[in-house]
Amino acid sequence: MDRIEYDFYENPNSKSENSKSKYHIRICKRQKISTKSMAARLNKYTTLTPADIYATITALQDAISGELGAGNIVVLDGICQFEITLGTESGVVDGLENGKNVVLKSVNIRPLPEFVDMVKEALKPRVKSRG
């Protein structure tokens, strides 16, 4: 089992009165895991082929974006919740906006508490200082 290596880095604003900490922790040697890699990993736990899993992930992406585009909140049980917020192109809302100048402000993804707990459990035996 690989361990997560981390190191300490000084906060750029650590001399400010508002700074709670002088340092922050940053994970070292982190990698991006692609959708294709995740499909190959998931293949080990299912009877689906990596191509089937990749197609399912792609379809899930399309379905989530469609539901968000309709203004809905999407909950993936045990994982996360997706929702959007709206704003204006100028960033100023005066209450007189119409559909023409209302735009997507952000897509918010919030992990569900049970998923956070699963990650905490997976993290426990893996953390070690770089030094």
mmCIF file of N, CA and C in Angstrom:
data_model
loop_
_atom_site.group_PDB
_atom_site.id
_atom_site.type_symbol
_atom_site.label_atom_id
_atom_site.label_comp_id
_atom_site.label_asym_id
_atom_site.label_seq_id
_atom_site.Cartn_x
_atom_site.Cartn_y
_atom_site.Cartn_z
ATOM 1 N N MET A 1 0.845 -1.170 0.000
ATOM 2 C CA MET A 1 0.000 0.000 0.000
ATOM 3 C C MET A 1 0.893 1.238 0.000
ATOM 4 N N ASP A 2 0.691 2.098 -0.995
ATOM 5 C CA ASP A 2 1.455 3.340 -1.076
ATOM 6 C C ASP A 2 1.047 4.276 0.046
ATOM 7 N N ARG A 3 2.030 5.022 0.521
ATOM 8 C CA ARG A 3 1.758 6.008 1.552
ATOM 9 C C ARG A 3 1.731 7.394 0.919
ATOM 10 N N ILE A 4 0.966 8.278 1.489
ATOM 11 C CA ILE A 4 0.885 9.654 1.007
ATOM 12 C C ILE A 4 2.000 10.443 1.674
ATOM 13 N N GLU A 5 2.879 11.000 0.861
ATOM 14 C CA GLU A 5 3.942 11.845 1.396
ATOM 15 C C GLU A 5 3.479 13.293 1.375
ATOM 16 N N TYR A 6 3.846 14.023 2.424
ATOM 17 C CA TYR A 6 3.478 15.430 2.492
ATOM 18 C C TYR A 6 4.645 16.230 3.033
ATOM 19 N N ASP A 7 4.562 17.519 2.841
ATOM 20 C CA ASP A 7 5.577 18.420 3.368
ATOM 21 C C ASP A 7 4.880 19.699 3.814
ATOM 22 N N PHE A 8 5.623 20.560 4.528
ATOM 23 C CA PHE A 8 5.076 21.805 5.040
ATOM 24 C C PHE A 8 5.594 22.964 4.206
ATOM 25 N N TYR A 9 4.708 23.887 3.907
ATOM 26 C CA TYR A 9 5.057 25.068 3.120
ATOM 27 C C TYR A 9 4.563 26.302 3.869
ATOM 28 N N GLU A 10 5.377 27.349 3.860
ATOM 29 C CA GLU A 10 5.011 28.570 4.561
ATOM 30 C C GLU A 10 3.872 29.265 3.810
ATOM 31 N N ASN A 11 2.886 29.713 4.561
ATOM 32 C CA ASN A 11 1.779 30.460 3.974
ATOM 33 C C ASN A 11 2.283 31.815 3.504
ATOM 34 N N PRO A 12 1.868 32.238 2.313
ATOM 35 C CA PRO A 12 2.336 33.526 1.801
ATOM 36 C C PRO A 12 1.929 34.700 2.691
ATOM 37 N N ASN A 13 0.799 34.583 3.358
ATOM 38 C CA ASN A 13 0.315 35.674 4.206
ATOM 39 C C ASN A 13 0.470 35.352 5.689
ATOM 40 N N SER A 14 1.472 34.546 6.042
ATOM 41 C CA SER A 14 1.620 34.090 7.423
ATOM 42 C C SER A 14 1.929 35.223 8.396
ATOM 43 N N LYS A 15 2.402 36.359 7.888
ATOM 44 C CA LYS A 15 2.723 37.490 8.764
ATOM 45 C C LYS A 15 1.493 38.356 9.047
ATOM 46 N N SER A 16 0.395 38.064 8.355
ATOM 47 C CA SER A 16 -0.844 38.814 8.545
ATOM 48 C C SER A 16 -1.482 38.434 9.878
ATOM 49 N N GLU A 17 -2.186 39.389 10.479
ATOM 50 C CA GLU A 17 -2.872 39.127 11.746
ATOM 51 C C GLU A 17 -3.997 38.114 11.581
ATOM 52 N N ASN A 18 -4.565 38.025 10.364
ATOM 53 C CA ASN A 18 -5.691 37.128 10.109
ATOM 54 C C ASN A 18 -5.258 35.690 9.882
ATOM 55 N N SER A 19 -3.974 35.449 9.729
ATOM 56 C CA SER A 19 -3.475 34.103 9.451
ATOM 57 C C SER A 19 -3.497 33.259 10.714
ATOM 58 N N LYS A 20 -4.139 32.107 10.643
ATOM 59 C CA LYS A 20 -4.203 31.197 11.789
ATOM 60 C C LYS A 20 -2.937 30.342 11.886
ATOM 61 N N SER A 21 -2.362 30.004 10.732
ATOM 62 C CA SER A 21 -1.206 29.123 10.702
ATOM 63 C C SER A 21 -0.077 29.750 9.904
ATOM 64 N N LYS A 22 1.132 29.428 10.304
ATOM 65 C CA LYS A 22 2.296 29.905 9.559
ATOM 66 C C LYS A 22 2.552 29.006 8.349
ATOM 67 N N TYR A 23 2.131 27.738 8.446
ATOM 68 C CA TYR A 23 2.391 26.755 7.390
ATOM 69 C C TYR A 23 1.102 26.102 6.923
ATOM 70 N N HIS A 24 1.179 25.452 5.766
ATOM 71 C CA HIS A 24 0.106 24.579 5.310
ATOM 72 C C HIS A 24 0.748 23.280 4.808
ATOM 73 N N ILE A 25 -0.046 22.233 4.784
ATOM 74 C CA ILE A 25 0.436 20.914 4.361
ATOM 75 C C ILE A 25 0.072 20.723 2.899
ATOM 76 N N ARG A 26 1.032 20.229 2.126
ATOM 77 C CA ARG A 26 0.788 19.960 0.714
ATOM 78 C C ARG A 26 1.232 18.524 0.414
ATOM 79 N N ILE A 27 0.400 17.807 -0.320
ATOM 80 C CA ILE A 27 0.731 16.440 -0.713
ATOM 81 C C ILE A 27 1.804 16.486 -1.791
ATOM 82 N N CYS A 28 2.820 15.645 -1.662
ATOM 83 C CA CYS A 28 3.912 15.544 -2.630
ATOM 84 C C CYS A 28 3.656 14.353 -3.559
ATOM 85 N N LYS A 29 4.221 14.378 -4.723
ATOM 86 C CA LYS A 29 4.168 13.258 -5.674
ATOM 87 C C LYS A 29 2.739 12.832 -5.993
ATOM 88 N N ARG A 30 1.871 13.775 -6.215
ATOM 89 C CA ARG A 30 0.478 13.467 -6.539
ATOM 90 C C ARG A 30 0.352 13.273 -8.043
ATOM 91 N N GLN A 31 -0.542 12.388 -8.447
ATOM 92 C CA GLN A 31 -0.768 12.098 -9.855
ATOM 93 C C GLN A 31 -2.239 12.328 -10.197
ATOM 94 N N LYS A 32 -2.494 12.651 -11.451
ATOM 95 C CA LYS A 32 -3.874 12.715 -11.936
ATOM 96 C C LYS A 32 -4.232 11.337 -12.467
ATOM 97 N N ILE A 33 -5.394 10.841 -12.078
ATOM 98 C CA ILE A 33 -5.881 9.544 -12.542
ATOM 99 C C ILE A 33 -6.962 9.819 -13.584
ATOM 100 N N SER A 34 -6.761 9.358 -14.796
ATOM 101 C CA SER A 34 -7.690 9.628 -15.892
ATOM 102 C C SER A 34 -8.943 8.755 -15.802
ATOM 103 N N THR A 35 -9.931 9.130 -16.586
ATOM 104 C CA THR A 35 -11.160 8.337 -16.658
ATOM 105 C C THR A 35 -10.856 6.930 -17.158
ATOM 106 N N LYS A 36 -9.989 6.818 -18.157
ATOM 107 C CA LYS A 36 -9.634 5.491 -18.672
ATOM 108 C C LYS A 36 -8.946 4.645 -17.607
ATOM 109 N N SER A 37 -8.087 5.259 -16.816
ATOM 110 C CA SER A 37 -7.433 4.523 -15.728
ATOM 111 C C SER A 37 -8.437 4.076 -14.677
ATOM 112 N N MET A 38 -9.394 4.970 -14.343
ATOM 113 C CA MET A 38 -10.422 4.597 -13.378
ATOM 114 C C MET A 38 -11.290 3.467 -13.919
ATOM 115 N N ALA A 39 -11.593 3.506 -15.206
ATOM 116 C CA ALA A 39 -12.384 2.431 -15.820
ATOM 117 C C ALA A 39 -11.636 1.107 -15.710
ATOM 118 N N ALA A 40 -10.334 1.124 -15.939
ATOM 119 C CA ALA A 40 -9.533 -0.101 -15.825
ATOM 120 C C ALA A 40 -9.508 -0.600 -14.386
ATOM 121 N N ARG A 41 -9.418 0.313 -13.426
ATOM 122 C CA ARG A 41 -9.424 -0.087 -12.012
ATOM 123 C C ARG A 41 -10.780 -0.644 -11.600
ATOM 124 N N LEU A 42 -11.857 0.014 -12.043
ATOM 125 C CA LEU A 42 -13.201 -0.446 -11.698
ATOM 126 C C LEU A 42 -13.503 -1.817 -12.295
ATOM 127 N N ASN A 43 -12.897 -2.110 -13.421
ATOM 128 C CA ASN A 43 -13.070 -3.401 -14.072
ATOM 129 C C ASN A 43 -12.718 -4.555 -13.134
ATOM 130 N N LYS A 44 -11.794 -4.340 -12.229
ATOM 131 C CA LYS A 44 -11.375 -5.379 -11.278
ATOM 132 C C LYS A 44 -12.472 -5.720 -10.278
ATOM 133 N N TYR A 45 -13.429 -4.794 -10.071
ATOM 134 C CA TYR A 45 -14.472 -4.980 -9.063
ATOM 135 C C TYR A 45 -15.835 -5.309 -9.655
ATOM 136 N N THR A 46 -15.922 -5.357 -10.989
ATOM 137 C CA THR A 46 -17.212 -5.603 -11.632
ATOM 138 C C THR A 46 -17.045 -6.609 -12.769
ATOM 139 N N THR A 47 -18.154 -6.967 -13.379
ATOM 140 C CA THR A 47 -18.107 -7.826 -14.559
ATOM 141 C C THR A 47 -18.134 -7.007 -15.838
ATOM 142 N N LEU A 48 -18.143 -5.682 -15.686
ATOM 143 C CA LEU A 48 -18.153 -4.806 -16.852
ATOM 144 C C LEU A 48 -16.748 -4.664 -17.434
ATOM 145 N N THR A 49 -16.698 -4.450 -18.736
ATOM 146 C CA THR A 49 -15.402 -4.219 -19.375
ATOM 147 C C THR A 49 -14.990 -2.763 -19.156
ATOM 148 N N PRO A 50 -13.700 -2.452 -19.288
ATOM 149 C CA PRO A 50 -13.288 -1.050 -19.184
ATOM 150 C C PRO A 50 -14.033 -0.147 -20.176
ATOM 151 N N ALA A 51 -14.307 -0.641 -21.377
ATOM 152 C CA ALA A 51 -15.044 0.153 -22.374
ATOM 153 C C ALA A 51 -16.470 0.433 -21.901
ATOM 154 N N ASP A 52 -17.133 -0.570 -21.287
ATOM 155 C CA ASP A 52 -18.479 -0.374 -20.749
ATOM 156 C C ASP A 52 -18.476 0.669 -19.633
ATOM 157 N N ILE A 53 -17.477 0.586 -18.773
ATOM 158 C CA ILE A 53 -17.378 1.527 -17.650
ATOM 159 C C ILE A 53 -17.119 2.931 -18.171
ATOM 160 N N TYR A 54 -16.225 3.061 -19.145
ATOM 161 C CA TYR A 54 -15.920 4.371 -19.728
ATOM 162 C C TYR A 54 -17.176 4.970 -20.362
ATOM 163 N N ALA A 55 -17.919 4.151 -21.071
ATOM 164 C CA ALA A 55 -19.164 4.618 -21.698
ATOM 165 C C ALA A 55 -20.179 5.041 -20.642
ATOM 166 N N THR A 56 -20.242 4.321 -19.546
ATOM 167 C CA THR A 56 -21.162 4.665 -18.459
ATOM 168 C C THR A 56 -20.772 5.988 -17.819
ATOM 169 N N ILE A 57 -19.478 6.186 -17.590
ATOM 170 C CA ILE A 57 -19.007 7.446 -17.010
ATOM 171 C C ILE A 57 -19.329 8.610 -17.944
ATOM 172 N N THR A 58 -19.117 8.427 -19.232
ATOM 173 C CA THR A 58 -19.417 9.464 -20.217
ATOM 174 C C THR A 58 -20.919 9.777 -20.241
ATOM 175 N N ALA A 59 -21.741 8.730 -20.181
ATOM 176 C CA ALA A 59 -23.191 8.930 -20.149
ATOM 177 C C ALA A 59 -23.611 9.630 -18.854
ATOM 178 N N LEU A 60 -22.969 9.287 -17.745
ATOM 179 C CA LEU A 60 -23.253 9.932 -16.468
ATOM 180 C C LEU A 60 -22.924 11.430 -16.537
ATOM 181 N N GLN A 61 -21.809 11.748 -17.159
ATOM 182 C CA GLN A 61 -21.419 13.152 -17.342
ATOM 183 C C GLN A 61 -22.499 13.904 -18.130
ATOM 184 N N ASP A 62 -22.964 13.309 -19.222
ATOM 185 C CA ASP A 62 -24.011 13.943 -20.036
ATOM 186 C C ASP A 62 -25.309 14.110 -19.246
ATOM 187 N N ALA A 63 -25.681 13.081 -18.489
ATOM 188 C CA ALA A 63 -26.920 13.129 -17.718
ATOM 189 C C ALA A 63 -26.843 14.178 -16.615
ATOM 190 N N ILE A 64 -25.723 14.251 -15.915
ATOM 191 C CA ILE A 64 -25.566 15.236 -14.843
ATOM 192 C C ILE A 64 -25.617 16.648 -15.412
ATOM 193 N N SER A 65 -24.890 16.901 -16.502
ATOM 194 C CA SER A 65 -24.890 18.251 -17.072
ATOM 195 C C SER A 65 -26.285 18.629 -17.562
ATOM 196 N N GLY A 66 -27.028 17.677 -18.108
ATOM 197 C CA GLY A 66 -28.394 17.948 -18.547
ATOM 198 C C GLY A 66 -29.314 18.303 -17.393
ATOM 199 N N GLU A 67 -29.208 17.567 -16.301
ATOM 200 C CA GLU A 67 -30.039 17.854 -15.121
ATOM 201 C C GLU A 67 -29.662 19.184 -14.489
ATOM 202 N N LEU A 68 -28.362 19.483 -14.418
ATOM 203 C CA LEU A 68 -27.935 20.777 -13.885
ATOM 204 C C LEU A 68 -28.413 21.907 -14.783
ATOM 205 N N GLY A 69 -28.371 21.666 -16.108
ATOM 206 C CA GLY A 69 -28.851 22.657 -17.061
ATOM 207 C C GLY A 69 -30.338 22.927 -16.926
ATOM 208 N N ALA A 70 -31.071 21.981 -16.341
ATOM 209 C CA ALA A 70 -32.506 22.165 -16.092
ATOM 210 C C ALA A 70 -32.752 22.767 -14.703
ATOM 211 N N GLY A 71 -31.659 23.082 -13.984
ATOM 212 C CA GLY A 71 -31.787 23.692 -12.661
ATOM 213 C C GLY A 71 -31.932 22.716 -11.519
ATOM 214 N N ASN A 72 -31.768 21.425 -11.780
ATOM 215 C CA ASN A 72 -31.930 20.426 -10.739
ATOM 216 C C ASN A 72 -30.653 20.230 -9.933
ATOM 217 N N ILE A 73 -30.808 19.640 -8.756
ATOM 218 C CA ILE A 73 -29.686 19.210 -7.920
ATOM 219 C C ILE A 73 -29.531 17.718 -8.158
ATOM 220 N N VAL A 74 -28.309 17.273 -8.420
ATOM 221 C CA VAL A 74 -28.052 15.854 -8.669
ATOM 222 C C VAL A 74 -27.282 15.287 -7.484
ATOM 223 N N VAL A 75 -27.817 14.215 -6.890
ATOM 224 C CA VAL A 75 -27.161 13.556 -5.769
ATOM 225 C C VAL A 75 -26.732 12.167 -6.212
ATOM 226 N N LEU A 76 -25.432 11.894 -6.138
ATOM 227 C CA LEU A 76 -24.919 10.543 -6.360
ATOM 228 C C LEU A 76 -24.779 9.922 -4.979
ATOM 229 N N ASP A 77 -25.746 9.057 -4.626
ATOM 230 C CA ASP A 77 -25.810 8.495 -3.280
ATOM 231 C C ASP A 77 -24.449 7.969 -2.838
ATOM 232 N N GLY A 78 -24.059 8.386 -1.652
ATOM 233 C CA GLY A 78 -22.820 7.914 -1.062
ATOM 234 C C GLY A 78 -21.572 8.603 -1.592
ATOM 235 N N ILE A 79 -21.717 9.515 -2.554
ATOM 236 C CA ILE A 79 -20.536 10.172 -3.124
ATOM 237 C C ILE A 79 -20.612 11.684 -2.978
ATOM 238 N N CYS A 80 -21.483 12.336 -3.764
ATOM 239 C CA CYS A 80 -21.499 13.795 -3.754
ATOM 240 C C CYS A 80 -22.809 14.343 -4.284
ATOM 241 N N GLN A 81 -22.912 15.670 -4.170
ATOM 242 C CA GLN A 81 -24.074 16.403 -4.684
ATOM 243 C C GLN A 81 -23.566 17.492 -5.619
ATOM 244 N N PHE A 82 -24.240 17.635 -6.754
ATOM 245 C CA PHE A 82 -23.931 18.679 -7.730
ATOM 246 C C PHE A 82 -25.074 19.684 -7.748
ATOM 247 N N GLU A 83 -24.745 20.957 -7.815
ATOM 248 C CA GLU A 83 -25.754 21.979 -8.043
ATOM 249 C C GLU A 83 -25.083 23.194 -8.675
ATOM 250 N N ILE A 84 -25.899 24.042 -9.288
ATOM 251 C CA ILE A 84 -25.351 25.230 -9.934
ATOM 252 C C ILE A 84 -25.807 26.483 -9.205
ATOM 253 N N THR A 85 -25.050 27.550 -9.397
ATOM 254 C CA THR A 85 -25.481 28.865 -8.960
ATOM 255 C C THR A 85 -25.450 29.780 -10.175
ATOM 256 N N LEU A 86 -26.337 30.742 -10.155
ATOM 257 C CA LEU A 86 -26.444 31.682 -11.266
ATOM 258 C C LEU A 86 -25.970 33.065 -10.837
ATOM 259 N N GLY A 87 -25.588 33.843 -11.806
ATOM 260 C CA GLY A 87 -25.176 35.221 -11.570
ATOM 261 C C GLY A 87 -25.414 36.013 -12.838
ATOM 262 N N THR A 88 -24.763 37.147 -12.931
ATOM 263 C CA THR A 88 -24.863 37.966 -14.133
ATOM 264 C C THR A 88 -23.486 38.096 -14.765
ATOM 265 N N GLU A 89 -23.469 38.468 -16.027
ATOM 266 C CA GLU A 89 -22.197 38.637 -16.728
ATOM 267 C C GLU A 89 -21.342 39.700 -16.056
ATOM 268 N N SER A 90 -21.957 40.730 -15.543
ATOM 269 C CA SER A 90 -21.207 41.812 -14.908
ATOM 270 C C SER A 90 -20.803 41.477 -13.475
ATOM 271 N N GLY A 91 -21.452 40.484 -12.878
ATOM 272 C CA GLY A 91 -21.187 40.141 -11.490
ATOM 273 C C GLY A 91 -22.007 40.956 -10.509
ATOM 274 N N VAL A 92 -22.780 41.899 -11.002
ATOM 275 C CA VAL A 92 -23.624 42.739 -10.158
ATOM 276 C C VAL A 92 -25.082 42.365 -10.414
ATOM 277 N N VAL A 93 -25.820 42.087 -9.333
ATOM 278 C CA VAL A 93 -27.237 41.741 -9.444
ATOM 279 C C VAL A 93 -28.044 42.886 -8.851
ATOM 280 N N ASP A 94 -28.905 43.491 -9.674
ATOM 281 C CA ASP A 94 -29.719 44.604 -9.184
ATOM 282 C C ASP A 94 -31.204 44.241 -9.081
ATOM 283 N N GLY A 95 -31.538 42.998 -9.410
ATOM 284 C CA GLY A 95 -32.924 42.556 -9.300
ATOM 285 C C GLY A 95 -33.764 42.831 -10.529
ATOM 286 N N LEU A 96 -33.166 43.416 -11.543
ATOM 287 C CA LEU A 96 -33.902 43.724 -12.774
ATOM 288 C C LEU A 96 -33.448 42.845 -13.930
ATOM 289 N N GLU A 97 -32.662 41.827 -13.640
ATOM 290 C CA GLU A 97 -32.114 40.975 -14.691
ATOM 291 C C GLU A 97 -33.211 40.190 -15.396
ATOM 292 N N ASN A 98 -32.950 39.915 -16.675
ATOM 293 C CA ASN A 98 -33.832 39.020 -17.414
ATOM 294 C C ASN A 98 -32.978 37.837 -17.885
ATOM 295 N N GLY A 99 -33.571 36.907 -18.550
ATOM 296 C CA GLY A 99 -32.858 35.700 -18.967
ATOM 297 C C GLY A 99 -31.635 35.949 -19.821
ATOM 298 N N LYS A 100 -31.582 37.086 -20.486
ATOM 299 C CA LYS A 100 -30.464 37.355 -21.390
ATOM 300 C C LYS A 100 -29.145 37.583 -20.665
ATOM 301 N N ASN A 101 -29.186 38.207 -19.487
ATOM 302 C CA ASN A 101 -27.930 38.488 -18.809
ATOM 303 C C ASN A 101 -27.704 37.642 -17.556
ATOM 304 N N VAL A 102 -28.514 36.608 -17.360
ATOM 305 C CA VAL A 102 -28.289 35.654 -16.271
ATOM 306 C C VAL A 102 -27.462 34.502 -16.832
ATOM 307 N N VAL A 103 -26.346 34.204 -16.154
ATOM 308 C CA VAL A 103 -25.402 33.189 -16.639
ATOM 309 C C VAL A 103 -25.025 32.230 -15.513
ATOM 310 N N LEU A 104 -24.402 31.158 -15.905
ATOM 311 C CA LEU A 104 -23.876 30.203 -14.924
ATOM 312 C C LEU A 104 -22.746 30.871 -14.154
ATOM 313 N N LYS A 105 -22.851 30.872 -12.845
ATOM 314 C CA LYS A 105 -21.793 31.418 -12.002
ATOM 315 C C LYS A 105 -20.809 30.308 -11.624
ATOM 316 N N SER A 106 -21.352 29.177 -11.167
ATOM 317 C CA SER A 106 -20.468 28.061 -10.812
ATOM 318 C C SER A 106 -21.234 26.747 -10.742
ATOM 319 N N VAL A 107 -20.484 25.668 -10.840
ATOM 320 C CA VAL A 107 -20.997 24.326 -10.577
ATOM 321 C C VAL A 107 -20.380 23.919 -9.245
ATOM 322 N N ASN A 108 -21.213 23.648 -8.271
ATOM 323 C CA ASN A 108 -20.733 23.291 -6.940
ATOM 324 C C ASN A 108 -20.844 21.785 -6.751
ATOM 325 N N ILE A 109 -19.768 21.196 -6.295
ATOM 326 C CA ILE A 109 -19.735 19.766 -6.012
ATOM 327 C C ILE A 109 -19.389 19.611 -4.539
ATOM 328 N N ARG A 110 -20.302 19.005 -3.789
ATOM 329 C CA ARG A 110 -20.106 18.855 -2.352
ATOM 330 C C ARG A 110 -20.087 17.365 -2.007
ATOM 331 N N PRO A 111 -18.990 16.891 -1.439
ATOM 332 C CA PRO A 111 -18.973 15.482 -1.041
ATOM 333 C C PRO A 111 -19.968 15.225 0.090
ATOM 334 N N LEU A 112 -20.593 14.074 0.063
ATOM 335 C CA LEU A 112 -21.525 13.709 1.120
ATOM 336 C C LEU A 112 -20.745 13.218 2.333
ATOM 337 N N PRO A 113 -21.301 13.399 3.536
ATOM 338 C CA PRO A 113 -20.575 13.033 4.758
ATOM 339 C C PRO A 113 -20.081 11.585 4.778
ATOM 340 N N GLU A 114 -20.872 10.661 4.260
ATOM 341 C CA GLU A 114 -20.454 9.260 4.281
ATOM 342 C C GLU A 114 -19.244 9.023 3.374
ATOM 343 N N PHE A 115 -19.133 9.785 2.295
ATOM 344 C CA PHE A 115 -17.973 9.663 1.415
ATOM 345 C C PHE A 115 -16.733 10.247 2.090
ATOM 346 N N VAL A 116 -16.899 11.374 2.765
ATOM 347 C CA VAL A 116 -15.787 11.978 3.507
ATOM 348 C C VAL A 116 -15.283 10.989 4.553
ATOM 349 N N ASP A 117 -16.187 10.316 5.237
ATOM 350 C CA ASP A 117 -15.794 9.312 6.229
ATOM 351 C C ASP A 117 -15.022 8.161 5.586
ATOM 352 N N MET A 118 -15.448 7.730 4.401
ATOM 353 C CA MET A 118 -14.738 6.647 3.699
ATOM 354 C C MET A 118 -13.315 7.073 3.339
ATOM 355 N N VAL A 119 -13.155 8.318 2.884
ATOM 356 C CA VAL A 119 -11.826 8.822 2.531
ATOM 357 C C VAL A 119 -10.955 8.920 3.779
ATOM 358 N N LYS A 120 -11.526 9.368 4.890
ATOM 359 C CA LYS A 120 -10.770 9.436 6.153
ATOM 360 C C LYS A 120 -10.257 8.055 6.545
ATOM 361 N N GLU A 121 -11.098 7.053 6.410
ATOM 362 C CA GLU A 121 -10.693 5.686 6.752
ATOM 363 C C GLU A 121 -9.588 5.185 5.818
ATOM 364 N N ALA A 122 -9.704 5.494 4.546
ATOM 365 C CA ALA A 122 -8.691 5.070 3.580
ATOM 366 C C ALA A 122 -7.374 5.805 3.804
ATOM 367 N N LEU A 123 -7.428 7.006 4.335
ATOM 368 C CA LEU A 123 -6.250 7.844 4.541
ATOM 369 C C LEU A 123 -5.441 7.445 5.768
ATOM 370 N N LYS A 124 -6.101 6.967 6.811
ATOM 371 C CA LYS A 124 -5.452 6.708 8.100
ATOM 372 C C LYS A 124 -4.109 5.980 7.997
ATOM 373 N N PRO A 125 -4.033 4.834 7.345
ATOM 374 C CA PRO A 125 -2.753 4.120 7.367
ATOM 375 C C PRO A 125 -1.741 4.617 6.333
ATOM 376 N N ARG A 126 -2.068 5.658 5.594
ATOM 377 C CA ARG A 126 -1.229 6.033 4.465
ATOM 378 C C ARG A 126 -0.439 7.324 4.608
ATOM 379 N N VAL A 127 -0.638 8.091 5.650
ATOM 380 C CA VAL A 127 -0.013 9.402 5.732
ATOM 381 C C VAL A 127 1.354 9.307 6.399
ATOM 382 N N LYS A 128 2.356 9.911 5.744
ATOM 383 C CA LYS A 128 3.690 9.984 6.349
ATOM 384 C C LYS A 128 4.369 11.273 5.915
ATOM 385 N N SER A 129 5.180 11.794 6.771
ATOM 386 C CA SER A 129 5.914 13.028 6.469
ATOM 387 C C SER A 129 6.994 12.735 5.450
ATOM 388 N N ARG A 130 7.259 13.685 4.609
ATOM 389 C CA ARG A 130 8.311 13.540 3.585
ATOM 390 C C ARG A 130 9.691 13.511 4.247
ATOM 391 N N GLY A 131 9.812 14.228 5.333
ATOM 392 C CA GLY A 131 11.105 14.393 5.991
ATOM 393 C C GLY A 131 11.566 13.283 6.810
#
